[in-house]
XYZ file of C-alpha atoms in Angstrom:
783
model
C 150.605 3.936 86.824
C 149.484 0.783 88.008
C 146.988 0.497 90.754
C 146.443 4.721 90.800
C 143.998 6.735 90.042
C 143.665 10.971 90.192
C 140.250 12.156 89.462
C 139.708 15.193 87.983
C 143.759 16.000 86.777
C 142.266 19.798 85.865
C 139.458 20.763 87.185
C 137.673 23.882 87.953
C 140.393 24.867 90.099
C 143.137 24.756 87.971
C 141.043 26.482 85.094
C 140.567 29.794 87.679
C 144.228 29.961 88.241
C 145.126 30.305 84.882
C 141.677 32.961 85.044
C 143.666 34.783 87.898
C 147.418 34.408 86.315
C 146.064 35.770 83.485
C 144.027 38.712 85.276
C 147.731 39.181 86.703
C 149.855 40.165 83.344
C 146.849 42.057 82.262
C 147.070 44.583 85.568
C 150.614 44.126 85.170
C 151.146 45.340 81.981
C 149.021 48.794 83.656
C 151.015 49.030 86.771
C 151.834 52.395 88.141
C 154.223 52.278 91.414
C 151.217 54.663 92.848
C 148.795 51.918 93.317
C 150.717 49.700 94.826
C 150.073 50.757 98.674
C 146.260 49.189 97.415
C 147.448 46.723 98.253
C 147.588 46.969 102.144
C 144.373 47.920 102.311
C 142.829 43.915 103.677
C 146.607 43.593 105.528
C 145.144 44.989 108.395
C 145.434 42.500 111.009
C 143.269 42.765 113.979
C 140.533 43.223 111.127
C 139.239 46.898 111.665
C 135.064 47.380 112.390
C 134.503 49.070 109.465
C 136.924 50.314 106.707
C 135.656 52.566 103.575
C 138.421 52.795 100.997
C 137.996 56.309 98.271
C 140.635 56.969 95.469
C 143.651 58.276 95.803
C 147.199 58.315 98.405
C 148.714 59.761 101.068
C 152.616 60.254 99.933
C 155.040 60.320 102.503
C 157.673 62.273 101.881
C 161.262 64.210 104.230
C 158.504 67.078 104.323
C 155.419 65.569 105.840
C 155.101 67.088 109.248
C 153.160 65.788 112.655
C 151.138 67.867 114.122
C 150.083 67.017 118.000
C 148.573 69.963 119.906
C 148.899 68.104 123.292
C 152.939 67.186 124.409
C 151.527 63.829 126.201
C 150.508 62.326 123.148
C 153.646 62.603 121.638
C 154.760 59.502 122.456
C 152.472 57.181 120.116
C 153.345 59.035 117.105
C 156.936 57.836 117.831
C 156.115 54.107 116.705
C 155.592 56.068 113.236
C 157.900 58.767 113.564
C 160.710 56.596 114.154
C 159.878 53.429 111.975
C 159.908 56.142 108.932
C 163.244 58.075 110.137
C 165.248 54.635 109.968
C 163.813 53.120 106.891
C 162.942 56.262 104.752
C 165.099 58.371 106.034
C 161.872 61.487 106.947
C 162.762 63.351 110.025
C 158.815 64.632 111.154
C 158.930 67.497 112.756
C 156.344 68.063 115.298
C 154.161 71.431 115.270
C 150.949 71.805 116.806
C 149.277 73.443 114.454
C 148.512 72.134 110.700
C 150.306 73.310 107.871
C 147.891 73.623 104.549
C 149.012 70.143 103.541
C 150.730 67.111 103.838
C 150.646 66.228 107.500
C 149.387 63.574 109.619
C 147.301 65.258 112.914
C 146.724 63.451 115.781
C 143.300 64.258 117.857
C 142.112 63.793 121.096
C 138.474 62.986 121.341
C 136.811 62.599 124.460
C 133.431 60.790 122.583
C 135.260 57.586 121.694
C 135.760 55.392 124.015
C 139.098 54.328 125.849
C 140.692 51.713 123.038
C 138.623 53.095 120.128
C 140.464 55.288 116.899
C 139.231 56.750 113.832
C 141.763 56.612 111.157
C 141.051 59.568 108.569
C 143.071 59.168 105.115
C 143.159 62.180 102.377
C 145.488 63.050 99.737
C 146.059 66.016 101.364
C 146.700 64.660 104.741
C 145.926 61.957 107.489
C 144.066 62.755 110.686
C 143.626 59.940 113.419
C 141.635 60.479 116.595
C 141.445 59.181 120.086
C 140.245 59.648 123.577
C 143.275 57.463 125.267
C 146.827 56.608 124.865
C 145.836 53.008 123.573
C 143.600 54.498 121.279
C 146.084 56.489 118.898
C 148.550 53.914 119.755
C 146.176 51.386 117.698
C 145.723 53.507 115.109
C 149.780 54.397 114.584
C 149.585 50.758 114.274
C 146.770 50.167 111.461
C 148.882 53.032 109.919
C 151.916 51.365 109.622
C 150.524 47.958 108.562
C 149.228 49.909 105.335
C 152.403 51.018 104.875
C 154.535 48.903 102.379
C 156.564 46.174 104.402
C 159.687 47.799 103.996
C 158.606 49.816 106.790
C 159.781 47.339 108.884
C 163.808 47.039 107.642
C 166.637 47.978 110.263
C 168.135 50.313 106.764
C 167.644 52.987 104.706
C 165.297 51.357 101.764
C 165.647 53.871 98.275
C 162.652 53.405 96.003
C 159.368 52.746 98.160
C 156.780 54.328 97.664
C 155.692 55.395 100.959
C 152.125 55.432 100.129
C 148.822 54.359 101.656
C 145.217 54.561 99.906
C 142.970 57.415 100.772
C 140.204 55.835 103.128
C 138.289 55.430 106.678
C 138.608 53.895 109.688
C 136.481 53.394 112.632
C 137.583 50.413 114.915
C 137.559 49.773 118.312
C 137.784 46.123 120.536
C 135.568 43.542 121.086
C 136.544 42.612 124.311
C 138.867 44.960 127.167
C 141.871 41.271 127.922
C 143.881 40.506 124.853
C 146.437 39.095 126.572
C 149.818 36.700 125.506
C 151.051 34.588 128.599
C 155.209 34.199 128.432
C 156.921 32.031 130.807
C 160.024 32.795 131.329
C 160.240 30.318 134.326
C 161.130 26.867 132.475
C 163.076 28.831 129.788
C 164.719 32.369 130.756
C 164.896 35.101 127.449
C 166.449 38.394 127.784
C 165.018 41.636 127.800
C 165.360 42.286 124.355
C 163.247 39.095 123.505
C 160.510 40.624 125.978
C 160.645 43.802 124.258
C 160.674 42.010 121.250
C 156.998 40.508 121.735
C 155.600 43.088 123.108
C 156.537 45.382 120.149
C 154.573 42.467 117.389
C 151.708 42.454 119.916
C 151.376 45.908 120.080
C 151.357 45.668 116.553
C 148.147 43.700 116.704
C 146.218 45.302 119.363
C 147.216 42.613 122.439
C 146.698 45.139 125.712
C 148.019 42.918 128.233
C 151.489 40.661 129.117
C 151.208 37.959 131.494
C 154.649 37.610 132.791
C 154.819 34.276 133.937
C 158.307 35.015 136.690
C 157.412 32.040 139.088
C 157.774 28.537 138.584
C 159.617 25.380 139.930
C 161.802 25.777 137.399
C 163.238 28.612 138.275
C 162.369 32.386 139.894
C 163.230 35.264 137.684
C 162.241 38.742 139.755
C 164.661 39.920 142.456
C 163.087 40.392 145.215
C 166.097 42.612 147.250
C 164.623 41.313 150.927
C 164.924 37.732 150.073
C 168.091 37.810 147.203
C 167.998 33.892 147.957
C 165.368 33.619 145.503
C 167.545 34.806 142.099
C 171.215 33.618 143.794
C 169.636 29.986 144.141
C 166.436 29.796 143.126
C 167.602 31.490 140.036
C 170.148 28.294 138.137
C 169.003 24.947 137.368
C 171.868 22.394 136.735
C 172.085 22.376 133.433
C 170.562 19.158 131.253
C 169.075 20.904 128.433
C 170.891 18.163 126.680
C 167.700 15.971 128.113
C 164.289 15.235 127.305
C 162.519 17.935 129.684
C 160.519 14.782 131.610
C 163.580 12.685 131.993
C 166.050 14.289 134.017
C 167.489 13.447 137.442
C 165.861 15.049 140.103
C 168.452 17.127 141.164
C 169.876 17.237 144.975
C 170.178 20.300 146.907
C 174.209 22.150 146.807
C 175.075 21.023 142.577
C 176.534 22.948 141.071
C 173.476 25.314 138.780
C 174.665 26.497 135.330
C 171.542 27.347 133.677
C 169.336 30.576 134.371
C 169.284 33.774 134.951
C 166.493 36.889 136.565
C 165.484 40.468 135.693
C 166.485 43.008 137.958
C 163.972 45.417 139.492
C 165.312 48.358 137.242
C 165.032 45.714 134.104
C 161.413 44.861 135.265
C 160.978 48.776 135.527
C 162.357 49.569 131.855
C 159.882 46.730 130.500
C 156.668 47.976 132.135
C 158.070 51.788 131.163
C 158.205 49.914 127.192
C 155.200 48.006 127.424
C 153.027 51.475 129.072
C 154.617 53.619 125.825
C 152.820 51.109 123.451
C 149.272 50.774 125.107
C 150.325 47.354 126.864
C 149.699 47.031 131.103
C 152.326 44.333 132.303
C 150.487 41.615 135.182
C 152.844 39.825 136.764
C 152.524 35.644 138.105
C 154.077 35.285 141.089
C 152.628 31.500 141.685
C 151.497 30.013 145.301
C 151.150 28.126 146.917
C 152.379 24.972 144.482
C 154.850 25.488 141.621
C 157.037 27.118 144.038
C 160.065 24.883 144.476
C 162.546 27.817 143.095
C 161.460 29.399 146.206
C 161.731 26.627 148.286
C 165.129 25.652 147.412
C 166.745 29.052 148.167
C 164.791 29.362 151.929
C 163.598 24.772 152.627
C 161.867 27.109 156.325
C 158.658 27.631 153.568
C 157.815 24.295 153.082
C 155.778 21.691 155.820
C 159.082 19.921 156.886
C 162.073 22.170 155.329
C 163.864 19.652 153.731
C 166.956 21.252 151.099
C 166.510 20.297 147.987
C 167.149 21.555 144.206
C 165.701 23.497 141.796
C 164.153 21.248 139.333
C 166.004 21.151 135.857
C 162.501 19.199 134.731
C 159.285 18.061 134.772
C 157.631 17.630 138.300
C 154.843 15.471 138.698
C 152.869 16.042 141.343
C 154.003 18.964 142.756
C 154.213 17.778 146.599
C 156.593 20.381 147.740
C 154.663 23.874 147.702
C 154.694 26.420 150.661
C 153.177 25.679 154.072
C 150.136 26.952 155.053
C 150.463 26.314 158.505
C 153.418 28.405 159.148
C 153.246 31.998 159.615
C 156.231 32.918 158.164
C 155.104 31.585 154.755
C 152.965 34.196 155.101
C 155.354 36.992 156.285
C 157.827 35.838 153.076
C 154.680 36.255 150.575
C 153.496 40.076 151.777
C 157.098 40.911 151.987
C 157.359 39.310 148.507
C 154.064 41.511 147.276
C 154.844 44.179 148.573
C 157.999 44.656 146.064
C 156.340 43.550 143.552
C 153.481 46.206 143.788
C 155.855 48.769 143.826
C 157.059 47.690 140.836
C 154.042 46.886 138.503
C 151.454 49.763 138.168
C 148.427 47.885 136.347
C 145.581 46.615 138.617
C 146.642 43.030 138.438
C 148.883 40.442 139.927
C 148.198 36.648 138.822
C 149.205 34.735 142.142
C 148.387 31.005 139.862
C 147.092 28.915 142.419
C 147.353 25.597 140.184
C 148.216 22.111 140.902
C 148.717 22.071 144.588
C 149.213 18.678 145.363
C 148.108 18.768 149.272
C 149.788 14.858 151.065
C 152.808 16.980 152.792
C 149.250 19.509 154.311
C 147.893 16.001 155.206
C 149.947 15.122 157.398
C 151.531 18.757 158.476
C 151.477 19.458 162.483
C 151.641 23.302 161.317
C 149.180 22.420 158.545
C 147.199 20.630 161.137
C 146.903 23.140 163.580
C 146.017 26.016 161.250
C 143.248 24.078 160.119
C 142.373 22.972 163.960
C 142.312 27.172 164.872
C 140.794 27.630 161.771
C 138.120 24.761 161.684
C 138.649 23.859 158.181
C 137.652 20.315 157.711
C 139.651 19.325 154.940
C 143.138 20.557 152.828
C 140.904 21.364 150.332
C 139.242 23.975 152.592
C 143.027 25.272 153.334
C 144.037 26.362 150.094
C 140.645 28.066 150.545
C 142.133 30.231 153.642
C 145.087 30.574 151.536
C 143.911 32.017 148.374
C 141.790 34.085 150.750
C 144.817 35.087 152.798
C 146.345 36.023 150.226
C 144.119 37.853 148.382
C 143.359 40.210 151.225
C 146.870 41.645 151.461
C 146.854 42.147 148.024
C 143.823 44.147 148.209
C 145.314 45.863 150.534
C 147.874 47.395 147.797
C 145.348 48.493 145.574
C 145.752 45.374 143.976
C 142.899 43.109 142.199
C 143.628 39.125 142.065
C 144.245 36.918 138.885
C 144.476 32.950 139.200
C 143.695 29.650 137.351
C 140.106 28.203 137.876
C 141.780 25.722 140.840
C 141.259 29.343 143.109
C 137.219 29.363 142.554
C 137.223 26.402 145.213
C 136.164 28.133 148.269
C 135.036 31.494 147.322
C 136.685 34.213 146.061
C 136.212 38.280 147.127
C 134.332 40.070 143.705
C 137.107 41.900 142.056
C 139.038 38.445 141.631
C 139.257 37.442 137.895
C 139.629 34.094 136.699
C 141.504 32.578 134.323
C 139.395 29.063 132.450
C 142.729 27.148 131.488
C 141.360 23.532 132.279
C 138.795 24.211 129.886
C 136.247 26.392 129.491
C 133.659 25.061 132.809
C 135.628 27.552 134.918
C 134.609 30.586 133.300
C 131.137 28.924 133.431
C 131.369 28.847 136.580
C 132.728 32.343 137.735
C 130.784 34.280 135.593
C 127.737 32.365 137.715
C 129.128 33.415 140.553
C 130.045 37.305 139.185
C 133.034 36.969 138.843
C 135.107 38.635 136.092
C 136.847 35.374 133.522
C 139.513 35.689 131.218
C 139.590 32.558 128.233
C 142.595 30.732 127.772
C 141.066 27.104 127.149
C 143.839 24.393 126.227
C 142.664 23.375 123.417
C 142.842 26.923 121.265
C 145.069 28.896 123.795
C 147.780 26.655 124.826
C 150.820 27.834 121.960
C 153.420 24.803 123.417
C 151.101 22.548 121.504
C 152.779 21.219 118.388
C 150.423 23.628 114.450
C 151.628 21.681 112.403
C 151.970 17.333 111.268
C 154.293 16.175 113.831
C 157.271 14.365 112.085
C 158.524 17.372 110.351
C 157.665 19.974 113.566
C 160.149 21.006 116.297
C 159.727 19.053 119.607
C 156.355 20.646 121.809
C 154.479 19.203 125.258
C 152.042 17.150 122.819
C 148.252 18.126 121.467
C 147.707 19.860 118.243
C 146.587 23.215 118.445
C 146.294 24.230 114.701
C 146.304 27.809 113.618
C 142.538 27.179 112.059
C 141.507 26.602 115.124
C 143.176 29.493 116.175
C 140.753 31.194 114.562
C 137.451 29.899 115.651
C 138.505 30.626 120.168
C 135.511 32.553 121.097
C 135.662 33.667 124.269
C 132.243 33.672 124.840
C 130.698 29.919 125.531
C 126.740 29.526 123.409
C 125.348 28.415 126.540
C 125.907 31.828 128.829
C 123.242 34.054 129.823
C 123.484 37.901 129.246
C 124.962 38.732 132.195
C 127.365 36.000 131.677
C 128.576 37.572 129.286
C 129.371 40.713 130.593
C 131.922 39.130 133.207
C 134.333 37.665 129.944
C 136.876 39.760 129.903
C 138.567 38.310 127.412
C 141.486 35.829 126.431
C 144.937 35.097 126.118
C 147.414 32.685 124.157
C 149.799 30.984 126.753
C 153.127 29.772 125.516
C 154.902 27.073 128.587
C 158.260 26.831 127.728
C 159.038 23.254 128.980
C 159.941 21.780 125.049
C 161.003 26.158 124.050
C 164.816 26.675 124.992
C 165.331 29.456 122.492
C 163.665 33.149 121.043
C 163.406 31.327 118.036
C 161.280 28.710 119.074
C 159.159 30.864 121.474
C 158.638 33.139 117.825
C 157.494 29.940 115.639
C 155.273 29.225 118.535
C 153.721 32.612 119.006
C 153.572 33.467 115.220
C 151.219 33.170 112.950
C 149.262 31.727 115.376
C 149.054 35.050 117.660
C 147.869 37.081 114.809
C 144.661 34.318 114.904
C 143.913 34.721 118.419
C 143.841 38.896 118.022
C 141.335 38.848 115.151
C 139.265 36.263 117.694
C 139.882 39.275 120.449
C 139.629 42.518 118.320
C 137.273 42.094 115.650
C 133.205 41.441 115.689
C 132.425 38.075 115.059
C 130.104 38.801 112.518
C 133.408 40.082 110.874
C 135.774 37.654 111.406
C 136.051 35.223 107.809
C 138.945 32.194 107.327
C 139.435 33.524 103.746
C 139.550 36.301 104.260
C 142.586 35.850 106.949
C 143.721 34.148 104.557
C 144.830 36.604 102.329
C 145.853 39.173 104.654
C 148.082 36.787 106.834
C 150.102 36.424 104.333
C 150.721 40.102 103.577
C 151.604 40.097 107.574
C 153.428 37.391 107.300
C 155.396 38.638 104.366
C 156.755 41.521 107.198
C 156.689 39.937 110.362
C 159.585 37.537 108.330
C 161.009 41.217 106.633
C 161.349 41.881 110.364
C 163.269 38.838 111.233
C 160.491 37.381 112.596
C 160.498 32.869 112.673
C 157.383 32.672 111.295
C 156.126 29.070 111.108
C 155.169 27.562 108.138
C 153.668 24.670 109.899
C 149.250 25.858 108.069
C 150.860 24.833 104.175
C 152.772 21.452 105.717
C 150.333 19.012 103.244
C 148.467 16.548 105.732
C 146.965 12.891 104.144
C 143.994 11.763 105.351
C 143.378 8.104 103.882
C 140.091 5.578 104.438
C 140.633 2.620 104.195
C 138.482 -0.423 102.751
C 140.165 -3.380 103.527
C 137.402 -5.383 101.720
C 138.878 -4.317 98.314
C 142.404 -3.530 99.726
C 142.428 0.092 98.296
C 142.881 3.265 99.912
C 141.443 6.685 99.404
C 143.959 9.282 99.924
C 143.339 13.265 100.290
C 145.531 15.584 100.752
C 144.597 19.396 101.933
C 146.551 21.988 104.435
C 144.782 24.308 106.314
C 143.909 27.350 103.251
C 140.694 26.787 101.128
C 141.712 26.749 97.212
C 146.200 25.395 98.326
C 147.669 25.186 95.438
C 149.415 21.398 96.022
C 151.292 19.429 93.944
C 152.000 15.760 94.175
C 153.795 13.158 92.048
C 154.832 8.909 92.644
C 158.498 9.903 92.444
C 160.741 12.476 93.750
C 161.418 14.720 91.315
C 158.834 17.994 91.945
C 159.458 18.769 87.879
C 157.043 15.699 87.479
C 154.729 17.466 89.706
C 150.998 17.422 89.062
C 147.765 19.925 90.310
C 146.352 18.016 93.291
C 142.764 18.419 92.733
C 140.528 15.627 93.896
C 141.273 12.265 96.225
C 143.523 9.441 94.610
C 142.575 6.194 94.796
C 145.712 3.399 95.393
C 145.502 -0.089 95.741
C 149.036 -1.197 95.556
C 152.854 -0.329 96.716
C 153.583 3.467 95.873
C 154.882 6.664 97.459
C 153.288 9.994 97.133
C 155.396 13.044 97.360
C 153.363 16.722 97.521
C 154.230 20.329 98.046
C 151.803 23.454 98.230
C 152.509 26.360 96.523
C 151.881 30.348 96.719
C 152.022 31.982 93.667
C 154.510 29.726 92.883
C 156.637 29.644 95.198
C 156.890 26.178 97.539
C 155.765 26.929 100.842
C 156.096 23.817 102.666
C 158.523 21.324 103.294
C 158.268 18.125 100.820
C 155.158 15.971 101.845
C 156.716 11.827 101.868
C 153.897 8.991 102.656
C 154.929 5.461 101.646
C 151.749 2.962 101.521
C 152.554 -0.423 100.909
C 150.830 -2.772 100.534
C 151.856 -6.316 101.831
C 150.789 -10.470 102.611
C 149.295 -9.257 105.691
C 147.113 -6.139 104.566
C 143.043 -7.233 105.934
C 144.225 -10.597 107.370
C 143.049 -10.978 110.835
C 144.465 -10.148 113.748
C 144.133 -12.066 117.168
C 144.962 -9.885 120.755
C 145.988 -12.442 123.675
C 146.933 -9.424 125.421
C 144.466 -6.231 124.442
C 145.521 -3.018 123.778
C 144.114 -0.012 126.110
C 141.069 1.338 125.280
C 142.285 5.386 124.721
C 144.801 3.565 122.441
C 142.307 1.454 120.800
C 143.565 3.092 117.187
C 140.857 1.688 114.261
C 139.682 -1.785 115.722
C 141.506 -5.444 114.980
C 142.073 -3.812 111.175
C 144.850 -0.987 112.724
C 147.500 -3.306 112.387
C 147.431 -4.763 108.674
C 146.041 -1.401 106.855
C 148.609 -0.081 105.317
C 148.268 3.259 107.102
C 151.345 5.012 109.445
C 150.567 6.461 112.859
C 152.701 9.401 112.872
C 154.910 11.502 116.044
C 151.108 12.652 117.205
C 149.982 9.261 118.733
C 146.437 10.258 119.271
C 146.495 10.435 115.779
C 144.125 7.215 116.232
C 146.536 4.806 114.450
C 148.658 3.885 116.576
C 147.565 0.665 120.109
C 149.229 0.770 122.954
C 149.814 -1.014 125.809
C 150.433 -0.162 129.231
C 152.507 -2.478 131.676
C 151.885 -5.081 130.014
C 153.628 -7.062 127.081
C 151.972 -7.188 123.088
C 150.375 -11.310 122.192
C 148.525 -11.324 119.320
C 148.644 -13.150 116.045
C 148.151 -12.557 112.773
C 146.025 -15.267 110.546
C 147.269 -14.465 106.162
C 144.130 -17.035 105.846
C 146.242 -18.903 104.301
C 149.435 -20.240 103.273
C 152.166 -17.798 102.239
C 155.470 -18.163 101.601
C 157.406 -15.229 103.746
C 160.736 -14.121 104.540
C 160.338 -10.543 106.296
C 158.436 -9.378 109.265
C 158.622 -5.199 109.775
C 157.121 -3.848 112.921
C 156.768 -0.394 113.630
C 156.950 1.489 117.453
C 156.730 4.517 118.712
C 159.328 6.223 121.294
C 158.715 9.147 123.308
C 159.762 9.031 126.779
C 158.823 12.011 128.018
C 154.848 10.322 128.106
C 156.542 7.075 129.159
C 156.223 5.445 125.226
C 159.288 3.294 124.647
C 160.111 0.727 122.652
C 160.915 -3.074 123.760
C 163.217 -4.543 124.973
C 162.862 -7.897 123.259
C 160.474 -9.188 120.028
C 159.552 -13.090 119.856
C 158.391 -13.571 116.106
C 157.191 -17.629 115.199
C 155.559 -19.226 112.412
C 152.439 -21.894 112.043
C 150.829 -23.188 109.449
C 148.347 -24.955 111.609
C 147.654 -22.367 114.773
C 148.922 -25.296 116.780
C 152.634 -25.868 116.463
C 154.788 -22.651 116.446
C 158.370 -22.989 115.410
C 160.592 -19.594 116.530
C 162.308 -17.708 114.172
C 163.809 -15.326 115.359
C 164.079 -13.839 119.265
C 165.223 -9.827 118.977
C 166.813 -7.747 122.344
C 167.033 -3.874 121.955
C 168.613 -2.523 124.041
C 167.289 0.447 125.662
C 168.695 4.137 125.090
C 167.392 7.429 126.859
C 165.897 9.661 124.420
C 164.957 13.313 124.509
C 163.169 13.429 121.439
C 159.934 11.437 119.847
C 160.554 9.058 117.047
C 159.692 6.092 114.745
C 161.096 2.665 114.409
C 160.539 -0.279 111.803
C 162.007 -3.082 113.416
C 162.566 -6.166 110.911
C 162.932 -8.892 111.311
C 164.138 -11.359 108.416
C 164.450 -15.010 108.317
C 165.038 -17.860 105.594
C 162.067 -18.473 103.078
C 158.561 -20.071 104.840
C 154.935 -21.126 103.738
C 153.390 -19.745 107.243
C 149.899 -19.219 106.991
C 150.036 -18.007 111.614
C 152.841 -15.288 112.366
C 152.744 -15.024 116.697
C 154.251 -12.259 118.027
C 155.744 -11.308 121.722
C 157.121 -7.567 122.135
C 158.291 -7.551 125.369
C 156.962 -4.086 127.572
C 160.224 -3.583 129.564
C 161.914 -3.189 132.157
C 163.131 0.434 131.240
C 166.445 1.916 133.808
C 164.723 5.193 135.510
C 161.246 4.305 134.570
C 159.449 3.891 137.645
C 156.445 4.638 136.822
C 154.234 3.177 134.097
C 155.702 1.994 130.465
C 154.066 2.711 127.504
C 154.235 0.239 124.243
C 152.592 2.231 121.173
C 152.785 -0.626 117.418
C 151.837 0.279 114.464
C 151.535 -1.720 111.489
C 152.896 -5.168 110.590
C 154.565 -5.570 107.391
C 154.902 -9.120 106.101
C 156.506 -9.962 103.125
């Protein structure tokens, strides 16, 4: 094809694939159904510490029994027995002593660590040893993962061989704290979904459920002494049709149509359910900020008692916070903690402590008086007083606090634990001071970020956290001392729900990234291997899909990496996804029948559209990748900026707007230039006179972070860069939008000979935008 070269269509990868296909045919010809479970031996996630396989299989059937000597350990076995009853029809009897064969024996071994287990699978019997209920749960879950995926069916599966390979597993976790935070305040999720999430956490040996029950946009836990917390604070005006950060301010008393809360009976139900699965529930009761839902219910808890509504969307800065000067604030919070402490038997209560804008405290007479009485020099010290006082009360209830890393400011009691979310510095400081640390830095653990190419993903808060990057997470920072490392309890995934309105979307954001995180927190660092994990992941994903989980395929999605040579006006395009040796097939047409294997970067020097898909065992796994490369008359032209772009969004410098490459919906991708609170004025020099009749300008809109289309565009042409003739001026009416999008604005005119093109794009004004406005521009195509 003219202007296109493929550097080695048939290479070693294709030869290797042919060899594998040939071996598969040979193996299929001598297939023994009894051997099929062997495929699952590598499909345990997280990877066990030690695993040794031998010959033979143990097969479950209707005569298999459970041997449990201690009634206290019957409960963990139900994870296995109830599944086999539902899917195989086996009603496993529970006996106290083993028969001669065909049994699964649960044994207590006090020599094992608290969450460790030993699983011994023999041809005639299985033994599982642990010292605690949690250890037994994790051993059962490993056994479950060795069984065929049909194990997860809700209906009887006939003709399935319920066998597991003979093997020995010795296993224990690297970290004691392996958590998941689910935000139910911004969007409310039903109890059934909470339980479903707990089931999946237990499968992955995650042991802590951080329940974010309180935030500005909703109070989700029943407090009997303060019923208005849920009657008023649990509901907000329904603005779900608008972008999270473009929703109007809710006034006090407006009719609320969106929300929900959990009764104390439901809370107890979840806590008991989690305990059976080896999971501790940590409630988060925010203070002193992120509490507008509480202030909407009880305005007297704020500094100036102004009636407010429960916010329907984003709030920044967060100035409506609890008044630290009023004694009734602490009476209220102590009453709340009394009820919360009774509902959650675990060690910790999370108190938030983050993002408090203390401008009201600085002028509040109550807060000023408190500062004077307590000899506090600043509102920052007042927040420290607030946190320390509540910590002391929580300690008196037999609990310890966890807070976001802001709680470090001002000093903490020795038992307090710190969640390091603003990077890892908070974890460094906390461990230096002798505090326990839970690492959850946003760059690795915030699952509300995009996980694939933004153009093909459902809306997210922003950022980019692909599966492979999650797998690279480690709670211990290399610069920590051994003593500091000893304070690291573990890590946690956080799923904030501003942009996640449904359970299906929540699952999509959690899986498969949660599988990667589970392995980084359980398995030893030496065991972790991305290629090995990728193979096990494919098997586990099939199981999750069999369970009806909405598993993201974003890791398969094709990305392109392009390198431009302005001198030769050519582009080297590399196609890849997150997997090693990915089977990618591409075409220069939209016909999948014409796809050829991708083996090496492709060089292009003329306009073309590349389409591609990723495959696994012959099955298409990715959405269709489509990227158009337009070589127009302006490629490599000189651009003079009369208003310079913002230094934070400089793209690739002066060639960005005429380098053929297009920016994506991810405005951090390095292909956008942006202007803040100013119009765009620039001149393009084509280096010689050319006949032109059309100019196409690329713009991005994402109204949440204040990125807007221009309100008007003017195009002028010149032969000498002195006299310009305006050929068109276009007005673009503002429209509210709750999604991000890219628009090519096409301006056509009569065929004109010109060398210089002057462009003016007007930035604003925009209705309802009182802050800064961004204008993002990409490729300017000249035809």
